[in-house]
PDB file of N, CA and C in Angstrom:
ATOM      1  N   UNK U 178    -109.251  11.127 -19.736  1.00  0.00           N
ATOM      2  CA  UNK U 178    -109.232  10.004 -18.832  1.00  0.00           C
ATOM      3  C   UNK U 178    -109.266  10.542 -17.403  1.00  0.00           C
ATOM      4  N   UNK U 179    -110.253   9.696 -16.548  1.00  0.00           N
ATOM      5  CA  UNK U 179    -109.953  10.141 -14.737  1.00  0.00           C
ATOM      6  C   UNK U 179    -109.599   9.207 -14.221  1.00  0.00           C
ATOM      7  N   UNK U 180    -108.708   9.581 -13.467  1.00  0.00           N
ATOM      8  CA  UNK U 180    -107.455   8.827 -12.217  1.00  0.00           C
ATOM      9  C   UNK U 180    -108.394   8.776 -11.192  1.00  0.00           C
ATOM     10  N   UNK U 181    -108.925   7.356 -10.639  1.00  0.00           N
ATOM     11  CA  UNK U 181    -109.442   7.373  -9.810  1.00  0.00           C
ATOM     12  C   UNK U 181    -108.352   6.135  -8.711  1.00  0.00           C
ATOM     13  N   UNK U 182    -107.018   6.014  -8.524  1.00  0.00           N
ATOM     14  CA  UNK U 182    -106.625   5.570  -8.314  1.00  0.00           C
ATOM     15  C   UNK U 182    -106.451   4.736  -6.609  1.00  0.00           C
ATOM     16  N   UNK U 183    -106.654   6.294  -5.957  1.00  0.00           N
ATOM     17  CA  UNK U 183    -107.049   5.884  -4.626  1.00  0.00           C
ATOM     18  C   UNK U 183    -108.127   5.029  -4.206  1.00  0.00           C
ATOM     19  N   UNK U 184    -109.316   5.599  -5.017  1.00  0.00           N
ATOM     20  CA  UNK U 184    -110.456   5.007  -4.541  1.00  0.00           C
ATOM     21  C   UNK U 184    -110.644   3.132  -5.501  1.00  0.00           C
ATOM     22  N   UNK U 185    -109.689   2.888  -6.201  1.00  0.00           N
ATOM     23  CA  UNK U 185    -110.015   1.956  -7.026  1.00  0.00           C
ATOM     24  C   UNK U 185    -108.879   0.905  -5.844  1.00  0.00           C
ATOM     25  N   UNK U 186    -107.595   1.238  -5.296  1.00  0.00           N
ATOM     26  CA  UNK U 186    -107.043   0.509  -4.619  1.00  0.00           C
ATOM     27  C   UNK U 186    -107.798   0.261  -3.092  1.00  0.00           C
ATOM     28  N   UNK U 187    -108.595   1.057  -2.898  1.00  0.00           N
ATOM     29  CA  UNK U 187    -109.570   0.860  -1.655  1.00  0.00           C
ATOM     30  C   UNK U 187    -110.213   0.100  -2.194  1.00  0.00           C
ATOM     31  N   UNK U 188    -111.180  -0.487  -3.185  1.00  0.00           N
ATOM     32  CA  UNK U 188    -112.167  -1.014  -3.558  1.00  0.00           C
ATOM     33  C   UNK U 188    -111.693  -2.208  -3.947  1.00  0.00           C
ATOM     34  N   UNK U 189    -110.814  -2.725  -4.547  1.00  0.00           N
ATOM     35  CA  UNK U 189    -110.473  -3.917  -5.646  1.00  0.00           C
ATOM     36  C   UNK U 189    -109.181  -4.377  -4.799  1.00  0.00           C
ATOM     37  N   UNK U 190    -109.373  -5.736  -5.425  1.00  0.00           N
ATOM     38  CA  UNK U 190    -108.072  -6.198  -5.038  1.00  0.00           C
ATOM     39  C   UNK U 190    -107.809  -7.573  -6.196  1.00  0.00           C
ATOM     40  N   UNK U 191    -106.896  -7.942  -6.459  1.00  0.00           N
ATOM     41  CA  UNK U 191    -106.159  -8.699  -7.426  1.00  0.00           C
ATOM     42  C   UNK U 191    -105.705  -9.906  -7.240  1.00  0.00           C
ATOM     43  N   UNK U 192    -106.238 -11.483  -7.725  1.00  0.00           N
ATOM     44  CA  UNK U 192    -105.147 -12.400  -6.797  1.00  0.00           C
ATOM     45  C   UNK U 192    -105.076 -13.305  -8.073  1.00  0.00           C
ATOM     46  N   UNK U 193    -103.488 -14.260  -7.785  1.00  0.00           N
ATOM     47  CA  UNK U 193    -103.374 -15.184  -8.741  1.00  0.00           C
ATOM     48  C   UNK U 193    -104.650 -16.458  -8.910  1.00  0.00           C
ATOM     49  N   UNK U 194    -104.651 -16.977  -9.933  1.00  0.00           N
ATOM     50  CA  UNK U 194    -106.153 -18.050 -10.070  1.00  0.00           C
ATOM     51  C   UNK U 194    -105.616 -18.917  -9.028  1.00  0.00           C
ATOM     52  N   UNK U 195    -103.887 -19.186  -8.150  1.00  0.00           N
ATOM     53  CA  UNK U 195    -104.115 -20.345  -7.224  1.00  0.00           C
ATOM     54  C   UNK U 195    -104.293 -19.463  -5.375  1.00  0.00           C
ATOM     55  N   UNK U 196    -104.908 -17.846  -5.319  1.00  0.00           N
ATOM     56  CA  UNK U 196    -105.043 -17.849  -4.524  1.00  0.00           C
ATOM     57  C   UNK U 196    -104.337 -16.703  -3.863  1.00  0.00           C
ATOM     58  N   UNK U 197    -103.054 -16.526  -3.871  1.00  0.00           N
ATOM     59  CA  UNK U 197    -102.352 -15.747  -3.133  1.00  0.00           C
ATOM     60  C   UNK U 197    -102.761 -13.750  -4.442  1.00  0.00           C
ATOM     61  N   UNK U 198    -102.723 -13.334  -3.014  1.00  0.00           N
ATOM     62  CA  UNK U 198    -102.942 -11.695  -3.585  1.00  0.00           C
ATOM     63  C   UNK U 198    -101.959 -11.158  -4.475  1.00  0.00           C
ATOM     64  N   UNK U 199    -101.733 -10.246  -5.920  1.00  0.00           N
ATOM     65  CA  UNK U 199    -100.693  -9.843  -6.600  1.00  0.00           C
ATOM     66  C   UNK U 199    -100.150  -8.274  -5.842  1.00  0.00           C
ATOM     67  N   UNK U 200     -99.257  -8.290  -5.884  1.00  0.00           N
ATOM     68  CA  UNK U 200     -98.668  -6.979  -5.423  1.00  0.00           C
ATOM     69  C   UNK U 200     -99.414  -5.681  -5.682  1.00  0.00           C
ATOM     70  N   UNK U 201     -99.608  -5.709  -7.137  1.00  0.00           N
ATOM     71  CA  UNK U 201     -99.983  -4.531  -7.370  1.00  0.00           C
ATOM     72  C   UNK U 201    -100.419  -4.299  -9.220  1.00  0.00           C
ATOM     73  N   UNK U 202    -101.580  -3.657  -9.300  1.00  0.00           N
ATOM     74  CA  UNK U 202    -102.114  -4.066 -10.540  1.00  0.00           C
ATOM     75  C   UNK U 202    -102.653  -2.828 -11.208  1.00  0.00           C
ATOM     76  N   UNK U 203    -102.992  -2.742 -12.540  1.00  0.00           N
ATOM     77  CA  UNK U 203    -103.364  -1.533 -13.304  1.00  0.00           C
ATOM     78  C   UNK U 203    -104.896  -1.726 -13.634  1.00  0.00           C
ATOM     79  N   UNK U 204    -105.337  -1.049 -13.484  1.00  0.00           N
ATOM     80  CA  UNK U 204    -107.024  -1.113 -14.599  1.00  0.00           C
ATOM     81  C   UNK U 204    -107.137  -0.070 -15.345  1.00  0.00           C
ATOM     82  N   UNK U 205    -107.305  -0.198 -15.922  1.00  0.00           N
ATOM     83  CA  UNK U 205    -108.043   0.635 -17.245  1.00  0.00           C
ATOM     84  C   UNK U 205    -109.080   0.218 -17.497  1.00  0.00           C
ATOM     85  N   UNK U 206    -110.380   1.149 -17.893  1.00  0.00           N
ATOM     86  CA  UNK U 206    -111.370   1.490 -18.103  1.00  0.00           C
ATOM     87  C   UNK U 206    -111.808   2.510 -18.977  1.00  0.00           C
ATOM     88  N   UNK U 207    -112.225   1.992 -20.443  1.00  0.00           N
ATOM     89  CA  UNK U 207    -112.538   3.191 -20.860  1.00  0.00           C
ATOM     90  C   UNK U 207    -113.793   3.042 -22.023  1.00  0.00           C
ATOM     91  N   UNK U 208    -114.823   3.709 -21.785  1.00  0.00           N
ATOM     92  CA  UNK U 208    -116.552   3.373 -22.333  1.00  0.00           C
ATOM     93  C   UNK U 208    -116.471   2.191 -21.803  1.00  0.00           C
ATOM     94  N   UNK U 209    -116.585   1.261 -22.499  1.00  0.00           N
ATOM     95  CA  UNK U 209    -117.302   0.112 -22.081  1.00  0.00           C
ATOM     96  C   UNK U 209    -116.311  -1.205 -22.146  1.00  0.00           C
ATOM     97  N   UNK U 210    -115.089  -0.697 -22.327  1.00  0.00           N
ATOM     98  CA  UNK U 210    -113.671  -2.015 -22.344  1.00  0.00           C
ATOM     99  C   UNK U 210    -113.007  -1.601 -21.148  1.00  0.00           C
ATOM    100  N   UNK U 211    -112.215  -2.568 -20.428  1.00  0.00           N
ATOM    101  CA  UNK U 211    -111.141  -2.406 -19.663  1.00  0.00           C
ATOM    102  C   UNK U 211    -109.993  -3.499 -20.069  1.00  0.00           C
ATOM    103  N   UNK U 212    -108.788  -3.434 -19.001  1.00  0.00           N
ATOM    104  CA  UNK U 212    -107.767  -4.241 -18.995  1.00  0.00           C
ATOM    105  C   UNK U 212    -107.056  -4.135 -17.956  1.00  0.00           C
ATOM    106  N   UNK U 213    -105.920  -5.310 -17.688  1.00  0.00           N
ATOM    107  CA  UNK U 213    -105.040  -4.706 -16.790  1.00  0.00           C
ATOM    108  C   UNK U 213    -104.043  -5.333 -17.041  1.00  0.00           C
ATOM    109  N   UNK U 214    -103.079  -5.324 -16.052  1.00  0.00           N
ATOM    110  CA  UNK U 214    -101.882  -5.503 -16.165  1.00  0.00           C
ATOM    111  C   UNK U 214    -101.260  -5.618 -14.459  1.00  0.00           C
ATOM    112  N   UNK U 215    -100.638  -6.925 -13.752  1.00  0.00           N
ATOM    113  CA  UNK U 215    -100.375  -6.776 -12.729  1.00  0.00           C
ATOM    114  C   UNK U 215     -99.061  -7.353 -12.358  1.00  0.00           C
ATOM    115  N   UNK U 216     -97.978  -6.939 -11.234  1.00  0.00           N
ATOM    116  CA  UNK U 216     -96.822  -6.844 -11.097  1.00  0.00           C
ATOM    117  C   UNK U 216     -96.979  -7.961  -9.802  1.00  0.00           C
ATOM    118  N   UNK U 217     -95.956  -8.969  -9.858  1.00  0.00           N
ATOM    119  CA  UNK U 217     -95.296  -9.432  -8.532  1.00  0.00           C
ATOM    120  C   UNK U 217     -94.653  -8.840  -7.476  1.00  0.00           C
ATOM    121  N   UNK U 218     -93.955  -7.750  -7.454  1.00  0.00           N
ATOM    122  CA  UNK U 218     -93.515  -6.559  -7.137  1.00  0.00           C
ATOM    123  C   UNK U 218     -94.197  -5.159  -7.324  1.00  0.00           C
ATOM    124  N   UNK U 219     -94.253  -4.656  -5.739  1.00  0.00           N
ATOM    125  CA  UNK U 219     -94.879  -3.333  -5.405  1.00  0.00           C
ATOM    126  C   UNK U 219     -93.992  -2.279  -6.612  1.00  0.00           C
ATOM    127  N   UNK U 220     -94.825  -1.664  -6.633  1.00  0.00           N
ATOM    128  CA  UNK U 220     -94.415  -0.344  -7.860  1.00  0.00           C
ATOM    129  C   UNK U 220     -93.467   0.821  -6.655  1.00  0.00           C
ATOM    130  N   UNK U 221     -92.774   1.001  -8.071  1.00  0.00           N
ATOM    131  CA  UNK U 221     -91.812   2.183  -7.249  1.00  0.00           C
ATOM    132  C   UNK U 221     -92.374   2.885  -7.135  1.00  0.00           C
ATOM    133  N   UNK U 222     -92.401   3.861  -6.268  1.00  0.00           N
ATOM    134  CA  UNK U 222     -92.903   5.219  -5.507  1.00  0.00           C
ATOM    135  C   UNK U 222     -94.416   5.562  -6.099  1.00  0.00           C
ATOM    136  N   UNK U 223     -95.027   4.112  -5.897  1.00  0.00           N
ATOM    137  CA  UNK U 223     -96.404   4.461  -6.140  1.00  0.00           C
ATOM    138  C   UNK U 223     -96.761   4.326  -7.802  1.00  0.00           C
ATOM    139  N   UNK U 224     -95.517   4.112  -8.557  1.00  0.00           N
ATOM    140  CA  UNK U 224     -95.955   4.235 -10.504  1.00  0.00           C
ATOM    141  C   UNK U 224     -95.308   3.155 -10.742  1.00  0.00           C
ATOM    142  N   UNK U 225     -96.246   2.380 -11.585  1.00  0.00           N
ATOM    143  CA  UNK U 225     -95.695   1.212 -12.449  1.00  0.00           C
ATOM    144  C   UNK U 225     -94.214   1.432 -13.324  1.00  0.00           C
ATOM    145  N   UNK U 226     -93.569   0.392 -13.236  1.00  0.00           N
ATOM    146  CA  UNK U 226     -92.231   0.265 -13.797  1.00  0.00           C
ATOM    147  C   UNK U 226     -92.577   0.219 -15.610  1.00  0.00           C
ATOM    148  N   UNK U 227     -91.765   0.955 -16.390  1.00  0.00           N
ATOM    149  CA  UNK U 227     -91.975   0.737 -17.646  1.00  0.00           C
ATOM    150  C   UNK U 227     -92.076  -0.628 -18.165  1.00  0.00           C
ATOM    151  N   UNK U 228     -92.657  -1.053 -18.876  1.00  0.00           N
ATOM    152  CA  UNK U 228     -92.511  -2.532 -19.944  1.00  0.00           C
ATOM    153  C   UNK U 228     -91.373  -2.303 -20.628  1.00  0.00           C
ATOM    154  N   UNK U 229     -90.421  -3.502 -20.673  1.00  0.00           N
ATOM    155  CA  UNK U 229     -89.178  -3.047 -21.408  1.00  0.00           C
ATOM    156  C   UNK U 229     -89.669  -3.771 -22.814  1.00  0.00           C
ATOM    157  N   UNK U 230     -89.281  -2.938 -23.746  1.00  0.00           N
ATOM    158  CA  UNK U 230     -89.302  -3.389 -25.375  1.00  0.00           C
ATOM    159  C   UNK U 230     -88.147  -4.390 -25.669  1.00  0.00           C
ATOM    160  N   UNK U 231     -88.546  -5.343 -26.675  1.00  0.00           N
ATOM    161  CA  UNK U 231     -87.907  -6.487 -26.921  1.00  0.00           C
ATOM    162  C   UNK U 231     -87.515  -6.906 -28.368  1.00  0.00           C
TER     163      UNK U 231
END
């Protein structure tokens, strides 16, 4: 996998469907699927907070 992380937060940006921008968001990309995953809250020191198991 390549971390293109800098250049993907320069490029993209993330907003809820009513408008306002999300804090901070994941992409994944890999062949020809992606996904993401995005936080209301800025990530600690730059890394997403674990998903807590339930």
């Amino acid at each position: 996998m390549i971390r293109i992380d800098d250049e993907i937060r320069a490029a993209l940006t993330m907003t809820h469907p009513d408008g306002p921008q999300v804090a901070e968001f994941l992409l994944r990309i890999e062949d020809d699927e992606a996904g993401f995953r995005w936080h209301d809250e800025p990530f600690e020191n730059g890394q997403p907070v674990p998903l807590a198991c339930h």
